[in-house]
XYZ file of C-alpha atoms in Angstrom:
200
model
C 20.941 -18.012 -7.877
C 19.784 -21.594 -8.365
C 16.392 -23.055 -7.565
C 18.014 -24.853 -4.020
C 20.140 -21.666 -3.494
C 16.814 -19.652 -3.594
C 15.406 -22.280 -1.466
C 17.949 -21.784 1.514
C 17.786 -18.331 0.889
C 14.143 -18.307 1.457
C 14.359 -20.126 4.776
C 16.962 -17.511 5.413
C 14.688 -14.794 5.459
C 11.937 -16.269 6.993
C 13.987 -17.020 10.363
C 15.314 -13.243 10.007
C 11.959 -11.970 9.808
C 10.746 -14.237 12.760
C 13.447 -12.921 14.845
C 13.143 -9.862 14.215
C 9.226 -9.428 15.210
C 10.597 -11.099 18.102
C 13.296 -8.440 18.968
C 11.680 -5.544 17.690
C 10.762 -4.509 21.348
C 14.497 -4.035 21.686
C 15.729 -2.234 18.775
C 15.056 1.965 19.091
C 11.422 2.903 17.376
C 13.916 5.641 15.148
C 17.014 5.759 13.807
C 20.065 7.942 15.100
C 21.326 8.679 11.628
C 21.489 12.041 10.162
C 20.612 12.662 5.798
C 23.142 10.817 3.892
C 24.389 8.607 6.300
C 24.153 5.352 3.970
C 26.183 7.052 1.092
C 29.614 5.910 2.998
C 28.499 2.693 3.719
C 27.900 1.153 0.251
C 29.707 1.204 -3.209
C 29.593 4.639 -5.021
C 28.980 2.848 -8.364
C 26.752 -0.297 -8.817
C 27.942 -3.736 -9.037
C 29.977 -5.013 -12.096
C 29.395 -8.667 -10.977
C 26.797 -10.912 -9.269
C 26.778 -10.509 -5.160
C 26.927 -13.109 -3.025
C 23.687 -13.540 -1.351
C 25.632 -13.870 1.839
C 26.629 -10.494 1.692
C 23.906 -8.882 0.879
C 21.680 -10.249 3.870
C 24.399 -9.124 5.853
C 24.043 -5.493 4.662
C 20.611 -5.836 6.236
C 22.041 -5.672 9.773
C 24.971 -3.334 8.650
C 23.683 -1.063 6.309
C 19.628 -0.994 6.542
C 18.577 -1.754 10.050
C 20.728 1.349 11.282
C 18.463 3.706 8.841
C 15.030 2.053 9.928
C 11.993 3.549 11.564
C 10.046 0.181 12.824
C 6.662 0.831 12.489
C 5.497 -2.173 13.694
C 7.664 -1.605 17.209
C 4.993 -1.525 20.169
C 6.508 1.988 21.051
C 5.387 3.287 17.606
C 3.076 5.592 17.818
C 4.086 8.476 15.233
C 1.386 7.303 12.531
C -0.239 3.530 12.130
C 1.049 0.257 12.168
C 1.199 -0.895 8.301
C -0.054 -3.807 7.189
C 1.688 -6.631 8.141
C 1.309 -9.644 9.419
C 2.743 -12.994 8.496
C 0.094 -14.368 6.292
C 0.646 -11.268 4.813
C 4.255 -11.695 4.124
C 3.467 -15.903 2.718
C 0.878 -13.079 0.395
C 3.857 -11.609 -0.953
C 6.047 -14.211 -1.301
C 2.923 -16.123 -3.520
C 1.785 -12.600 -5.387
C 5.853 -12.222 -6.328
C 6.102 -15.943 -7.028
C 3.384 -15.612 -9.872
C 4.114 -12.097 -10.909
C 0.863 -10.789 -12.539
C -0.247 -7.668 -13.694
C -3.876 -7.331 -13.153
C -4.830 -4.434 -15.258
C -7.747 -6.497 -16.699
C -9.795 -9.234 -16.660
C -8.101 -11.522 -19.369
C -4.287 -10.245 -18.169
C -5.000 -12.376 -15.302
C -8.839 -13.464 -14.675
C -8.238 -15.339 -11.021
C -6.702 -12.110 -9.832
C -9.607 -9.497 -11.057
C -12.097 -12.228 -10.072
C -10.525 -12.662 -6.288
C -10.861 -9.164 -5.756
C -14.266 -8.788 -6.432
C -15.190 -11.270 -4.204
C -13.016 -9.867 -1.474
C -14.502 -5.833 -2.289
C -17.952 -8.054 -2.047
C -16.999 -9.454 1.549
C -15.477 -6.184 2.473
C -19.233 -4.259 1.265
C -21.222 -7.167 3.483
C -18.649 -6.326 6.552
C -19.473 -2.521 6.470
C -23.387 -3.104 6.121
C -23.282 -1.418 1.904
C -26.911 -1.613 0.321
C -26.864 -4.188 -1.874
C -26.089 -1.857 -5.005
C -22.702 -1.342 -4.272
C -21.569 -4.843 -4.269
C -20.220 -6.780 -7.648
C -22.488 -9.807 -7.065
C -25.607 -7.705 -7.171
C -27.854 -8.469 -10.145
C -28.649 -5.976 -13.070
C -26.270 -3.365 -11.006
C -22.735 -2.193 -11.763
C -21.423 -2.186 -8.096
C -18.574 -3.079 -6.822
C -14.971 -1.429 -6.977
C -11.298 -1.987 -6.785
C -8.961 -2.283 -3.578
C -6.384 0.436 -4.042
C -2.716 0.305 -3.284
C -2.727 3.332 -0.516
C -4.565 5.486 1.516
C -3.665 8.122 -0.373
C -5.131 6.766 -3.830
C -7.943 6.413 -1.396
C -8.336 9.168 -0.502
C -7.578 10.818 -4.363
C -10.738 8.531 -5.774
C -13.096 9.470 -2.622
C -12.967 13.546 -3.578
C -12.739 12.361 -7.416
C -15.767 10.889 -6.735
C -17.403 13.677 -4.561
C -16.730 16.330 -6.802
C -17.970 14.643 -9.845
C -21.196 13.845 -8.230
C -21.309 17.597 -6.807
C -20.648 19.067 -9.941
C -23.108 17.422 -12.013
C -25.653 18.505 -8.741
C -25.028 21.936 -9.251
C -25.283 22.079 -12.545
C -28.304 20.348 -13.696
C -30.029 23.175 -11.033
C -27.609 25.782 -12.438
C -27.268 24.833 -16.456
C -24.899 27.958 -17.153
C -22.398 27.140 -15.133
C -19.191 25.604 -16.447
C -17.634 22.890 -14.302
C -14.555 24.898 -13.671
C -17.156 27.571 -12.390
C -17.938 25.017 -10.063
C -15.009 23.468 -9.040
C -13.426 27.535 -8.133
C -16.407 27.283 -5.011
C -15.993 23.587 -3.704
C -14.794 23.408 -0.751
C -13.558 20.189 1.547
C -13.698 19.678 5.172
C -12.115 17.852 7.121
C -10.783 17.225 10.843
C -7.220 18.415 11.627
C -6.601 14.667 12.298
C -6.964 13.733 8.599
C -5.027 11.896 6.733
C -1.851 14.574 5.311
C -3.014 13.161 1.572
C -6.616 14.850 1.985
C -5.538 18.233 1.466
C -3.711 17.286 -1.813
C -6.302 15.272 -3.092
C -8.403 18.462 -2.644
C-alpha cells in the first residue's frame, strides 16, 4: 500500500465508520451466530500474497459485522458503552500514526509528560488533596492511566493490601505477610465489576 493508496483508504474508513454510528440503531444489538461460525467463511491457511484492500473492507460487511455485539447500539444495555467517540477514533489514528512505546520517560518524553498532566486534570476533577497530583511540590503524587478496568481494579487491591499489610504488622511484628494476607478479606457489591473477585 502506497502513501495515496493509504490515503483513499483512510477516507474509506472514515465514511464506513460515519455510517455506521449512523445505522447502528438498525443493525441487531447481538449476533445470531453460533461458536465457529467464521471458520467457513475465511481461508483455512493465511495468505501467500498481498490482499487487495478492496477485499478486505469488504470482509467487514461479510465476514465481521455478522459476528458483532455493538456496544455502542442505543439498545445495549448488557454492560457499558466503551469508549468511543470520534475524537477518540482521530486519537487512534494519531497514537498509531506515531507508534510509541511509552515505557519511560526518555522512550518517548511528550507521551509520559501528557499523561501526567492529564492524571493532574483528572486529580483536580475528582477534588484529590493536593498530594496526589504530579505537579505538587516536594511530593511524589501522581500516577499512570491504565489500559482497563480490570488493571484498575488489579492496582486498587495491590494497593490496599500493601498498605493493610504493613498496618497490621507494625501493631503485630510476628506476623509474616502471608499470615496476613490468609485473613484479608474484600467486599464488595454484587454489582462489581466481574475483575474484582480475581484481583482479590
Amino acid at each position: 500500500m502506497d502513501d495515496e493508496e493509504f490515503r483513499a483508504a483512510g477516507h474509506q474508513l472514515v465514511d464506513f465508520a460515519v455510517s455506521y454510528w449512523q445505522g447502528i440503531r438498525e443493525r441487531p444489538v447481538l449476533p445470531d451466530v453460533t461458536p465457529g461460525f467464521m471458520a467457513n467463511m475465511i481461508p483455512r491457511e493465511p495468505p501467500t500474497h498481498p490482499e487487495k484492500w478492496q477485499d478486505i473492507f469488504d470482509d467487514i460487511e461479510r465476514v465481521i459485522m455478522p459476528g458483532m455485539t455493538h456496544w455502542q447500539s442505543p439498545n445495549f444495555f448488557a454492560y457499558f458503552p466503551t469508549g468511543q467517540s470520534p475524537p477518540s477514533i482521530l486519537a487512534d489514528i494519531l497514537s498509531s500514526t506515531l507508534a510509541i512505546v511509552g515505557f519511560s520517560w526518555v522512550a518517548s518524553p511528550a507521551s509520559t509528560e501528557l499523561e501526567m498532566v492529564v492524571v493532574d486534570w483528572l486529580g483536580k476533577a475528582i477534588q484529590l488533596p493536593e498530594q496526589f497530583l504530579f505537579s505538587t511540590p516536594g511530593i511524589n503524587g501522581g500516577g499512570v492511566i491504565q489500559s482497563t478496568a480490570s488493571e484498575c481494579t488489579l492496582t486498587a487491591v495491590l494497593a490496599a493490601k500493601t498498605k493493610m499489610t504493613s498496618h497490621i504488622i507494625q501493631k503485630n511484628p510476628y506476623l509474616t505477610p502471608s499470615q496476613v494476607w490468609d485473613k484479608l478479606v474484600v467486599y464488595a457489591s454484587s454489582q462489581a465489576h466481574s475483575s474484582v473477585e480475581r484481583a482479590a
